[in-house]
């Protein structure tokens, strides 16, 4: 490039094929973390958007794609995840609030998965807020979008199996507040393939039937989502994240009896889900109080210990908390106006739009 004689200077087209850019010299390297990092950076350059406004995610073309390389796991597991993504391609990722999957390929012993670039996770979002809880009006659009996602997954017979704040990402925190998508299908499974020996879900978000060794189904995702919504409501994990199964089940059976985990976090603040109202005692607006009660009612239907009685995603979408039917059109309160504005990020699509691509 810096040859003094301009006739000897490399042409752009030839420079593009240089080993430094093609990275062919890295093929024999065993430094997998470095190679993954290099591929990720060059991929962002190669697939970068010509629109630098930061708002290009709104267009049909994705601004950037990121290369996600999961932790080392078996080739069989990687191939299973690839099969799940092929099935997910039946769904419209934007209508159904699921991360857009582009491709996967194998590099030596690693499987690489290529997705659209999204913003931070709900967990990171709460951390940046210094764990300040969200209002039920702010939680609603997140709940609605995830219920749409679960409805779509159920329609193709897939269970996510790891619903938690870290696996729900904001699309664009600045231009689309509370617009989210579901990610990380590494633990996902065809619902019909579940066995009673499947150990799924993260501690603190794991449904009781999994601990009891019962055969799980897609209702475990509803439990995980209910726990996630309560995480947003409290600004901390609702159920103990201890790996002690006895304490976890004792906590559930006693409906949140006294328990302190290894980090010193106490979980004796409630005796039943009805006591959630005590967490926001300063609410005076009857409209806001009615909205809180609607939220609590949905949570109670999501966190039913018996999976057969747990609310289905499609039914939850019609719950008054999501539909806001309890917020009377005649009511001109500032709270109702604010709640309606926050929900504008959601496309309250027809049911047929929700489950088809």
mmCIF file of C-alpha atoms in Angstrom:
data_model
loop_
_atom_site.group_PDB
_atom_site.id
_atom_site.type_symbol
_atom_site.label_atom_id
_atom_site.label_comp_id
_atom_site.label_asym_id
_atom_site.label_seq_id
_atom_site.Cartn_x
_atom_site.Cartn_y
_atom_site.Cartn_z
ATOM 1 C CA UNK A 1 0.000 0.000 0.000
ATOM 2 C CA UNK A 2 2.886 2.368 0.802
ATOM 3 C CA UNK A 3 5.103 1.632 -2.186
ATOM 4 C CA UNK A 4 6.848 4.765 -3.373
ATOM 5 C CA UNK A 5 6.323 3.805 -6.987
ATOM 6 C CA UNK A 6 2.576 4.242 -7.625
ATOM 7 C CA UNK A 7 2.638 1.616 -10.366
ATOM 8 C CA UNK A 8 3.731 -0.987 -7.789
ATOM 9 C CA UNK A 9 1.094 0.004 -5.247
ATOM 10 C CA UNK A 10 -1.502 -2.701 -4.608
ATOM 11 C CA UNK A 11 -4.930 -2.293 -6.178
ATOM 12 C CA UNK A 12 -7.976 -2.218 -3.834
ATOM 13 C CA UNK A 13 -9.410 -5.379 -5.359
ATOM 14 C CA UNK A 14 -6.156 -7.272 -4.812
ATOM 15 C CA UNK A 15 -5.765 -5.856 -1.298
ATOM 16 C CA UNK A 16 -9.219 -7.161 -0.455
ATOM 17 C CA UNK A 17 -7.914 -10.696 -1.096
ATOM 18 C CA UNK A 18 -4.795 -10.234 1.050
ATOM 19 C CA UNK A 19 -4.361 -12.836 3.812
ATOM 20 C CA UNK A 20 -4.628 -10.099 6.462
ATOM 21 C CA UNK A 21 -8.235 -9.494 5.394
ATOM 22 C CA UNK A 22 -9.185 -13.035 4.410
ATOM 23 C CA UNK A 23 -7.533 -14.375 7.595
ATOM 24 C CA UNK A 24 -6.484 -17.525 5.773
ATOM 25 C CA UNK A 25 -3.258 -17.503 7.806
ATOM 26 C CA UNK A 26 -5.329 -18.147 10.929
ATOM 27 C CA UNK A 27 -6.625 -21.478 9.656
ATOM 28 C CA UNK A 28 -3.890 -23.415 11.427
ATOM 29 C CA UNK A 29 -4.130 -21.526 14.695
ATOM 30 C CA UNK A 30 -5.465 -23.140 17.856
ATOM 31 C CA UNK A 31 -6.190 -19.805 19.530
ATOM 32 C CA UNK A 32 -9.972 -20.125 19.127
ATOM 33 C CA UNK A 33 -10.939 -17.089 21.323
ATOM 34 C CA UNK A 34 -8.674 -14.817 19.252
ATOM 35 C CA UNK A 35 -10.020 -16.204 15.976
ATOM 36 C CA UNK A 36 -13.619 -15.764 17.140
ATOM 37 C CA UNK A 37 -12.892 -12.160 18.107
ATOM 38 C CA UNK A 38 -11.230 -11.462 14.767
ATOM 39 C CA UNK A 39 -14.113 -12.975 12.816
ATOM 40 C CA UNK A 40 -16.628 -10.965 14.813
ATOM 41 C CA UNK A 41 -14.853 -7.669 14.142
ATOM 42 C CA UNK A 42 -14.354 -8.268 10.415
ATOM 43 C CA UNK A 43 -17.952 -9.442 10.086
ATOM 44 C CA UNK A 44 -19.206 -6.172 11.505
ATOM 45 C CA UNK A 45 -17.055 -4.247 9.021
ATOM 46 C CA UNK A 46 -18.102 -6.400 6.099
ATOM 47 C CA UNK A 47 -21.805 -6.238 6.891
ATOM 48 C CA UNK A 48 -21.951 -2.736 8.267
ATOM 49 C CA UNK A 49 -24.740 -0.372 7.273
ATOM 50 C CA UNK A 50 -24.274 2.600 4.997
ATOM 51 C CA UNK A 51 -26.662 4.443 7.275
ATOM 52 C CA UNK A 52 -24.770 5.751 10.312
ATOM 53 C CA UNK A 53 -27.785 7.422 11.895
ATOM 54 C CA UNK A 54 -28.136 4.609 14.439
ATOM 55 C CA UNK A 55 -31.727 4.127 13.389
ATOM 56 C CA UNK A 56 -31.124 1.712 10.536
ATOM 57 C CA UNK A 57 -32.688 -1.164 12.464
ATOM 58 C CA UNK A 58 -36.033 0.301 11.444
ATOM 59 C CA UNK A 59 -35.411 -0.507 7.797
ATOM 60 C CA UNK A 60 -35.742 -3.824 6.007
ATOM 61 C CA UNK A 61 -31.940 -4.102 5.937
ATOM 62 C CA UNK A 62 -30.234 -4.943 9.189
ATOM 63 C CA UNK A 63 -27.549 -2.503 10.211
ATOM 64 C CA UNK A 64 -25.070 -5.040 11.545
ATOM 65 C CA UNK A 65 -24.817 -8.720 12.212
ATOM 66 C CA UNK A 66 -22.933 -10.158 15.135
ATOM 67 C CA UNK A 67 -21.229 -13.520 15.307
ATOM 68 C CA UNK A 68 -22.302 -15.432 18.375
ATOM 69 C CA UNK A 69 -20.137 -18.361 19.335
ATOM 70 C CA UNK A 70 -21.617 -20.386 22.180
ATOM 71 C CA UNK A 71 -19.573 -22.018 24.905
ATOM 72 C CA UNK A 72 -17.915 -25.269 23.812
ATOM 73 C CA UNK A 73 -20.478 -28.032 23.707
ATOM 74 C CA UNK A 74 -21.044 -31.181 21.745
ATOM 75 C CA UNK A 75 -21.422 -31.266 17.998
ATOM 76 C CA UNK A 76 -24.761 -32.974 18.485
ATOM 77 C CA UNK A 77 -26.017 -30.089 20.621
ATOM 78 C CA UNK A 78 -24.854 -27.549 18.030
ATOM 79 C CA UNK A 79 -26.595 -29.405 15.236
ATOM 80 C CA UNK A 80 -29.761 -29.570 17.335
ATOM 81 C CA UNK A 81 -29.687 -25.807 17.824
ATOM 82 C CA UNK A 82 -29.185 -25.328 14.080
ATOM 83 C CA UNK A 83 -32.267 -27.475 13.464
ATOM 84 C CA UNK A 84 -34.259 -25.338 15.908
ATOM 85 C CA UNK A 85 -33.270 -22.215 13.967
ATOM 86 C CA UNK A 86 -34.358 -23.803 10.696
ATOM 87 C CA UNK A 87 -37.765 -24.346 12.250
ATOM 88 C CA UNK A 88 -37.799 -20.776 13.592
ATOM 89 C CA UNK A 89 -37.409 -19.527 10.025
ATOM 90 C CA UNK A 90 -41.070 -20.381 9.529
ATOM 91 C CA UNK A 91 -41.827 -17.410 11.768
ATOM 92 C CA UNK A 92 -41.536 -13.717 11.025
ATOM 93 C CA UNK A 93 -38.851 -12.644 13.550
ATOM 94 C CA UNK A 94 -40.085 -9.064 13.741
ATOM 95 C CA UNK A 95 -43.787 -9.832 14.176
ATOM 96 C CA UNK A 96 -43.028 -12.580 16.666
ATOM 97 C CA UNK A 97 -40.291 -10.759 18.607
ATOM 98 C CA UNK A 98 -37.636 -13.423 18.050
ATOM 99 C CA UNK A 99 -34.011 -12.708 17.135
ATOM 100 C CA UNK A 100 -33.378 -12.870 13.399
ATOM 101 C CA UNK A 101 -31.115 -15.798 12.532
ATOM 102 C CA UNK A 102 -28.951 -15.587 9.421
ATOM 103 C CA UNK A 103 -26.702 -18.594 9.210
ATOM 104 C CA UNK A 104 -24.456 -21.040 11.001
ATOM 105 C CA UNK A 105 -21.168 -22.591 10.018
ATOM 106 C CA UNK A 106 -18.499 -24.770 11.533
ATOM 107 C CA UNK A 107 -14.988 -23.510 12.175
ATOM 108 C CA UNK A 108 -12.728 -26.337 13.279
ATOM 109 C CA UNK A 109 -14.386 -27.641 16.465
ATOM 110 C CA UNK A 110 -16.691 -24.652 16.946
ATOM 111 C CA UNK A 111 -20.144 -23.985 15.571
ATOM 112 C CA UNK A 112 -20.732 -20.322 14.798
ATOM 113 C CA UNK A 113 -24.169 -18.720 14.715
ATOM 114 C CA UNK A 114 -24.878 -15.433 13.007
ATOM 115 C CA UNK A 115 -27.683 -13.184 14.267
ATOM 116 C CA UNK A 116 -28.890 -9.634 13.908
ATOM 117 C CA UNK A 117 -27.261 -7.109 16.202
ATOM 118 C CA UNK A 118 -29.501 -6.063 19.081
ATOM 119 C CA UNK A 119 -29.084 -3.857 22.126
ATOM 120 C CA UNK A 120 -28.533 -4.809 25.791
ATOM 121 C CA UNK A 121 -30.399 -7.476 27.753
ATOM 122 C CA UNK A 122 -33.109 -6.726 30.306
ATOM 123 C CA UNK A 123 -30.697 -7.823 33.011
ATOM 124 C CA UNK A 124 -28.076 -5.294 31.866
ATOM 125 C CA UNK A 125 -30.809 -2.692 31.459
ATOM 126 C CA UNK A 126 -31.880 -3.138 35.090
ATOM 127 C CA UNK A 127 -28.283 -3.053 36.245
ATOM 128 C CA UNK A 128 -27.761 0.288 34.479
ATOM 129 C CA UNK A 129 -30.865 1.562 36.285
ATOM 130 C CA UNK A 130 -29.200 0.464 39.537
ATOM 131 C CA UNK A 131 -31.970 -2.120 39.939
ATOM 132 C CA UNK A 132 -34.742 0.455 40.116
ATOM 133 C CA UNK A 133 -38.019 -1.448 39.494
ATOM 134 C CA UNK A 134 -40.140 -0.803 36.432
ATOM 135 C CA UNK A 135 -43.758 0.248 36.760
ATOM 136 C CA UNK A 136 -46.476 -2.170 35.662
ATOM 137 C CA UNK A 137 -47.167 0.188 32.744
ATOM 138 C CA UNK A 138 -43.544 -0.203 31.598
ATOM 139 C CA UNK A 139 -43.559 -3.972 32.134
ATOM 140 C CA UNK A 140 -46.707 -4.466 30.003
ATOM 141 C CA UNK A 141 -45.156 -4.041 26.507
ATOM 142 C CA UNK A 142 -42.362 -6.451 27.429
ATOM 143 C CA UNK A 143 -44.922 -8.975 28.674
ATOM 144 C CA UNK A 144 -47.041 -8.590 25.538
ATOM 145 C CA UNK A 145 -44.131 -9.072 23.150
ATOM 146 C CA UNK A 146 -42.854 -12.148 24.979
ATOM 147 C CA UNK A 147 -46.336 -13.664 25.049
ATOM 148 C CA UNK A 148 -46.476 -13.184 21.281
ATOM 149 C CA UNK A 149 -43.114 -14.965 21.053
ATOM 150 C CA UNK A 150 -44.308 -17.867 23.218
ATOM 151 C CA UNK A 151 -47.502 -18.161 21.171
ATOM 152 C CA UNK A 152 -45.392 -18.379 18.014
ATOM 153 C CA UNK A 153 -43.041 -20.975 19.510
ATOM 154 C CA UNK A 154 -45.988 -23.083 20.619
ATOM 155 C CA UNK A 155 -47.373 -22.986 17.072
ATOM 156 C CA UNK A 156 -44.229 -24.701 15.734
ATOM 157 C CA UNK A 157 -43.838 -27.082 18.668
ATOM 158 C CA UNK A 158 -40.714 -25.474 20.166
ATOM 159 C CA UNK A 159 -40.032 -24.751 23.848
ATOM 160 C CA UNK A 160 -37.364 -22.143 24.598
ATOM 161 C CA UNK A 161 -36.511 -23.645 28.010
ATOM 162 C CA UNK A 162 -34.461 -20.723 29.335
ATOM 163 C CA UNK A 163 -36.639 -17.632 29.608
ATOM 164 C CA UNK A 164 -34.878 -15.119 31.847
ATOM 165 C CA UNK A 165 -33.884 -11.415 31.775
ATOM 166 C CA UNK A 166 -30.494 -12.136 30.180
ATOM 167 C CA UNK A 167 -32.179 -13.810 27.200
ATOM 168 C CA UNK A 168 -34.514 -10.936 26.348
ATOM 169 C CA UNK A 169 -32.799 -8.103 24.505
ATOM 170 C CA UNK A 170 -33.883 -4.573 23.779
ATOM 171 C CA UNK A 171 -33.934 -3.895 20.034
ATOM 172 C CA UNK A 172 -32.850 -0.272 20.235
ATOM 173 C CA UNK A 173 -32.979 1.364 23.634
ATOM 174 C CA UNK A 174 -32.889 4.889 22.265
ATOM 175 C CA UNK A 175 -35.281 4.827 19.315
ATOM 176 C CA UNK A 176 -37.598 2.009 20.466
ATOM 177 C CA UNK A 177 -37.892 1.932 24.259
ATOM 178 C CA UNK A 178 -39.230 -1.419 25.555
ATOM 179 C CA UNK A 179 -39.132 -3.053 22.111
ATOM 180 C CA UNK A 180 -37.642 -6.494 22.824
ATOM 181 C CA UNK A 181 -36.729 -9.810 21.223
ATOM 182 C CA UNK A 182 -36.138 -13.293 22.575
ATOM 183 C CA UNK A 183 -32.648 -14.761 22.051
ATOM 184 C CA UNK A 184 -30.490 -17.793 22.925
ATOM 185 C CA UNK A 185 -32.125 -20.989 21.742
ATOM 186 C CA UNK A 186 -29.203 -23.151 22.861
ATOM 187 C CA UNK A 187 -31.370 -24.982 25.417
ATOM 188 C CA UNK A 188 -34.452 -25.102 23.191
ATOM 189 C CA UNK A 189 -36.114 -28.368 22.331
ATOM 190 C CA UNK A 190 -38.943 -29.748 20.299
ATOM 191 C CA UNK A 191 -41.675 -29.974 22.921
ATOM 192 C CA UNK A 192 -42.587 -33.492 21.829
ATOM 193 C CA UNK A 193 -39.004 -34.615 22.520
ATOM 194 C CA UNK A 194 -38.988 -33.618 26.190
ATOM 195 C CA UNK A 195 -38.391 -36.370 28.723
ATOM 196 C CA UNK A 196 -38.732 -36.308 32.496
ATOM 197 C CA UNK A 197 -34.944 -36.316 32.725
ATOM 198 C CA UNK A 198 -34.485 -32.986 30.951
ATOM 199 C CA UNK A 199 -32.663 -30.550 33.245
ATOM 200 C CA UNK A 200 -33.629 -27.173 31.870
ATOM 201 C CA UNK A 201 -33.991 -23.529 32.934
ATOM 202 C CA UNK A 202 -31.798 -21.386 35.161
ATOM 203 C CA UNK A 203 -31.992 -21.397 38.937
ATOM 204 C CA UNK A 204 -34.583 -18.904 40.110
ATOM 205 C CA UNK A 205 -36.499 -19.279 36.841
ATOM 206 C CA UNK A 206 -37.002 -23.045 36.900
ATOM 207 C CA UNK A 207 -40.559 -24.401 37.017
ATOM 208 C CA UNK A 208 -41.481 -26.702 39.948
ATOM 209 C CA UNK A 209 -42.193 -29.678 37.681
ATOM 210 C CA UNK A 210 -38.572 -29.659 36.512
ATOM 211 C CA UNK A 211 -37.345 -29.978 40.110
ATOM 212 C CA UNK A 212 -39.871 -32.744 40.728
ATOM 213 C CA UNK A 213 -38.596 -34.763 37.783
ATOM 214 C CA UNK A 214 -41.868 -34.593 35.872
ATOM 215 C CA UNK A 215 -41.977 -34.492 32.094
ATOM 216 C CA UNK A 216 -41.950 -30.782 31.164
ATOM 217 C CA UNK A 217 -43.722 -29.084 28.283
ATOM 218 C CA UNK A 218 -43.952 -25.546 26.880
ATOM 219 C CA UNK A 219 -45.617 -24.324 30.103
ATOM 220 C CA UNK A 220 -42.135 -24.043 31.650
ATOM 221 C CA UNK A 221 -41.643 -20.974 29.434
ATOM 222 C CA UNK A 222 -44.694 -19.328 30.986
ATOM 223 C CA UNK A 223 -43.224 -19.902 34.442
ATOM 224 C CA UNK A 224 -39.897 -18.414 33.334
ATOM 225 C CA UNK A 225 -41.646 -15.378 31.857
ATOM 226 C CA UNK A 226 -43.641 -14.831 35.048
ATOM 227 C CA UNK A 227 -40.412 -14.873 37.055
ATOM 228 C CA UNK A 228 -38.860 -12.428 34.574
ATOM 229 C CA UNK A 229 -41.748 -9.968 34.901
ATOM 230 C CA UNK A 230 -41.423 -10.092 38.677
ATOM 231 C CA UNK A 231 -37.685 -9.453 38.337
ATOM 232 C CA UNK A 232 -38.567 -6.238 36.502
ATOM 233 C CA UNK A 233 -41.209 -5.388 39.107
ATOM 234 C CA UNK A 234 -38.888 -5.922 42.096
ATOM 235 C CA UNK A 235 -35.514 -5.043 40.610
ATOM 236 C CA UNK A 236 -34.174 -8.373 41.891
ATOM 237 C CA UNK A 237 -34.729 -12.086 41.394
ATOM 238 C CA UNK A 238 -38.118 -13.052 42.802
ATOM 239 C CA UNK A 239 -37.334 -16.688 43.561
ATOM 240 C CA UNK A 240 -34.058 -17.691 45.231
ATOM 241 C CA UNK A 241 -31.290 -18.445 42.758
ATOM 242 C CA UNK A 242 -29.629 -20.887 45.146
ATOM 243 C CA UNK A 243 -28.864 -24.315 43.701
ATOM 244 C CA UNK A 244 -30.406 -25.938 46.764
ATOM 245 C CA UNK A 245 -33.510 -27.721 45.464
ATOM 246 C CA UNK A 246 -34.926 -28.230 48.936
ATOM 247 C CA UNK A 247 -34.890 -24.532 49.742
ATOM 248 C CA UNK A 248 -36.348 -23.633 46.363
ATOM 249 C CA UNK A 249 -39.248 -26.051 46.697
ATOM 250 C CA UNK A 250 -39.818 -25.063 50.314
ATOM 251 C CA UNK A 251 -40.009 -21.476 49.126
ATOM 252 C CA UNK A 252 -42.638 -22.321 46.539
ATOM 253 C CA UNK A 253 -44.711 -24.608 48.761
ATOM 254 C CA UNK A 254 -44.869 -22.038 51.532
ATOM 255 C CA UNK A 255 -45.533 -19.258 49.009
ATOM 256 C CA UNK A 256 -42.408 -17.326 49.805
ATOM 257 C CA UNK A 257 -41.561 -18.297 53.353
ATOM 258 C CA UNK A 258 -38.351 -17.136 55.049
ATOM 259 C CA UNK A 259 -35.202 -17.862 53.067
ATOM 260 C CA UNK A 260 -31.772 -16.281 52.704
ATOM 261 C CA UNK A 261 -29.469 -17.305 49.886
ATOM 262 C CA UNK A 262 -25.678 -17.487 49.843
ATOM 263 C CA UNK A 263 -25.464 -13.784 48.999
ATOM 264 C CA UNK A 264 -27.503 -12.758 52.020
ATOM 265 C CA UNK A 265 -30.603 -11.824 50.039
ATOM 266 C CA UNK A 266 -33.756 -12.330 52.063
ATOM 267 C CA UNK A 267 -36.916 -13.682 50.469
ATOM 268 C CA UNK A 268 -39.342 -13.295 53.349
ATOM 269 C CA UNK A 269 -40.948 -10.112 52.028
ATOM 270 C CA UNK A 270 -44.159 -11.794 50.898
ATOM 271 C CA UNK A 271 -46.442 -14.547 52.137
ATOM 272 C CA UNK A 272 -48.499 -14.843 48.936
ATOM 273 C CA UNK A 273 -48.653 -13.345 45.471
ATOM 274 C CA UNK A 274 -51.570 -11.208 46.636
ATOM 275 C CA UNK A 275 -49.082 -9.303 48.784
ATOM 276 C CA UNK A 276 -47.404 -7.869 45.685
ATOM 277 C CA UNK A 277 -49.574 -4.814 46.170
ATOM 278 C CA UNK A 278 -47.678 -4.071 49.375
ATOM 279 C CA UNK A 279 -44.540 -3.417 47.343
ATOM 280 C CA UNK A 280 -45.957 -0.141 46.020
ATOM 281 C CA UNK A 281 -47.920 1.278 48.975
ATOM 282 C CA UNK A 282 -47.775 4.874 47.727
ATOM 283 C CA UNK A 283 -50.186 4.388 44.817
ATOM 284 C CA UNK A 284 -53.123 6.755 45.248
ATOM 285 C CA UNK A 285 -54.434 6.945 41.681
ATOM 286 C CA UNK A 286 -57.333 4.441 41.431
ATOM 287 C CA UNK A 287 -56.532 3.862 37.738
ATOM 288 C CA UNK A 288 -52.940 2.914 38.521
ATOM 289 C CA UNK A 289 -54.056 0.763 41.450
ATOM 290 C CA UNK A 290 -56.471 -1.089 39.161
ATOM 291 C CA UNK A 291 -53.631 -1.659 36.709
ATOM 292 C CA UNK A 292 -51.445 -3.087 39.469
ATOM 293 C CA UNK A 293 -54.223 -5.478 40.473
ATOM 294 C CA UNK A 294 -54.570 -6.598 36.842
ATOM 295 C CA UNK A 295 -50.807 -7.257 36.712
ATOM 296 C CA UNK A 296 -50.951 -9.299 39.928
ATOM 297 C CA UNK A 297 -53.844 -11.337 38.564
ATOM 298 C CA UNK A 298 -51.891 -12.229 35.415
ATOM 299 C CA UNK A 299 -48.809 -13.158 37.461
ATOM 300 C CA UNK A 300 -50.929 -15.450 39.648
ATOM 301 C CA UNK A 301 -52.133 -17.233 36.498
ATOM 302 C CA UNK A 302 -48.595 -17.523 35.130
ATOM 303 C CA UNK A 303 -47.043 -18.883 38.320
ATOM 304 C CA UNK A 304 -49.471 -21.695 39.007
ATOM 305 C CA UNK A 305 -47.575 -24.663 40.443
ATOM 306 C CA UNK A 306 -49.680 -27.166 38.474
ATOM 307 C CA UNK A 307 -48.493 -26.804 34.835
ATOM 308 C CA UNK A 308 -51.843 -28.062 33.551
ATOM 309 C CA UNK A 309 -53.563 -25.076 35.159
ATOM 310 C CA UNK A 310 -50.964 -22.512 34.092
ATOM 311 C CA UNK A 311 -52.288 -19.916 31.676
ATOM 312 C CA UNK A 312 -51.536 -20.420 27.967
ATOM 313 C CA UNK A 313 -49.733 -17.676 25.985
ATOM 314 C CA UNK A 314 -52.739 -17.020 23.727
ATOM 315 C CA UNK A 315 -55.043 -16.675 26.743
ATOM 316 C CA UNK A 316 -52.545 -14.428 28.505
ATOM 317 C CA UNK A 317 -52.539 -12.131 25.475
ATOM 318 C CA UNK A 318 -56.269 -11.644 26.024
ATOM 319 C CA UNK A 319 -55.866 -10.960 29.739
ATOM 320 C CA UNK A 320 -57.095 -7.539 30.794
ATOM 321 C CA UNK A 321 -53.621 -6.476 31.923
ATOM 322 C CA UNK A 322 -52.330 -6.920 28.369
ATOM 323 C CA UNK A 323 -55.463 -5.747 26.526
ATOM 324 C CA UNK A 324 -55.909 -2.835 28.983
ATOM 325 C CA UNK A 325 -59.666 -3.249 28.830
ATOM 326 C CA UNK A 326 -59.816 -2.268 32.502
ATOM 327 C CA UNK A 327 -58.442 1.163 31.590
ATOM 328 C CA UNK A 328 -61.777 2.709 30.696
ATOM 329 C CA UNK A 329 -61.875 4.802 27.529
ATOM 330 C CA UNK A 330 -63.830 7.419 29.472
ATOM 331 C CA UNK A 331 -60.991 7.684 31.960
ATOM 332 C CA UNK A 332 -58.839 10.676 30.977
ATOM 333 C CA UNK A 333 -56.301 10.246 33.788
ATOM 334 C CA UNK A 334 -52.631 10.995 33.042
ATOM 335 C CA UNK A 335 -51.772 7.414 34.027
ATOM 336 C CA UNK A 336 -54.008 5.915 31.352
ATOM 337 C CA UNK A 337 -52.580 8.247 28.712
ATOM 338 C CA UNK A 338 -49.031 7.352 29.740
ATOM 339 C CA UNK A 339 -49.796 3.607 29.719
ATOM 340 C CA UNK A 340 -51.259 3.818 26.209
ATOM 341 C CA UNK A 341 -48.213 5.702 24.936
ATOM 342 C CA UNK A 342 -45.789 3.131 26.365
ATOM 343 C CA UNK A 343 -47.683 0.330 24.647
ATOM 344 C CA UNK A 344 -47.284 2.009 21.261
ATOM 345 C CA UNK A 345 -44.095 -0.026 20.664
ATOM 346 C CA UNK A 346 -46.207 -3.166 20.431
ATOM 347 C CA UNK A 347 -47.936 -4.197 17.264
ATOM 348 C CA UNK A 348 -51.176 -5.583 18.637
ATOM 349 C CA UNK A 349 -51.537 -7.830 15.620
ATOM 350 C CA UNK A 350 -54.372 -10.115 14.721
ATOM 351 C CA UNK A 351 -53.887 -13.604 16.088
ATOM 352 C CA UNK A 352 -53.191 -14.977 12.606
ATOM 353 C CA UNK A 353 -50.371 -12.504 12.182
ATOM 354 C CA UNK A 354 -48.786 -13.576 15.426
ATOM 355 C CA UNK A 355 -48.127 -17.187 14.552
ATOM 356 C CA UNK A 356 -47.294 -17.079 10.870
ATOM 357 C CA UNK A 357 -44.267 -15.789 9.055
#
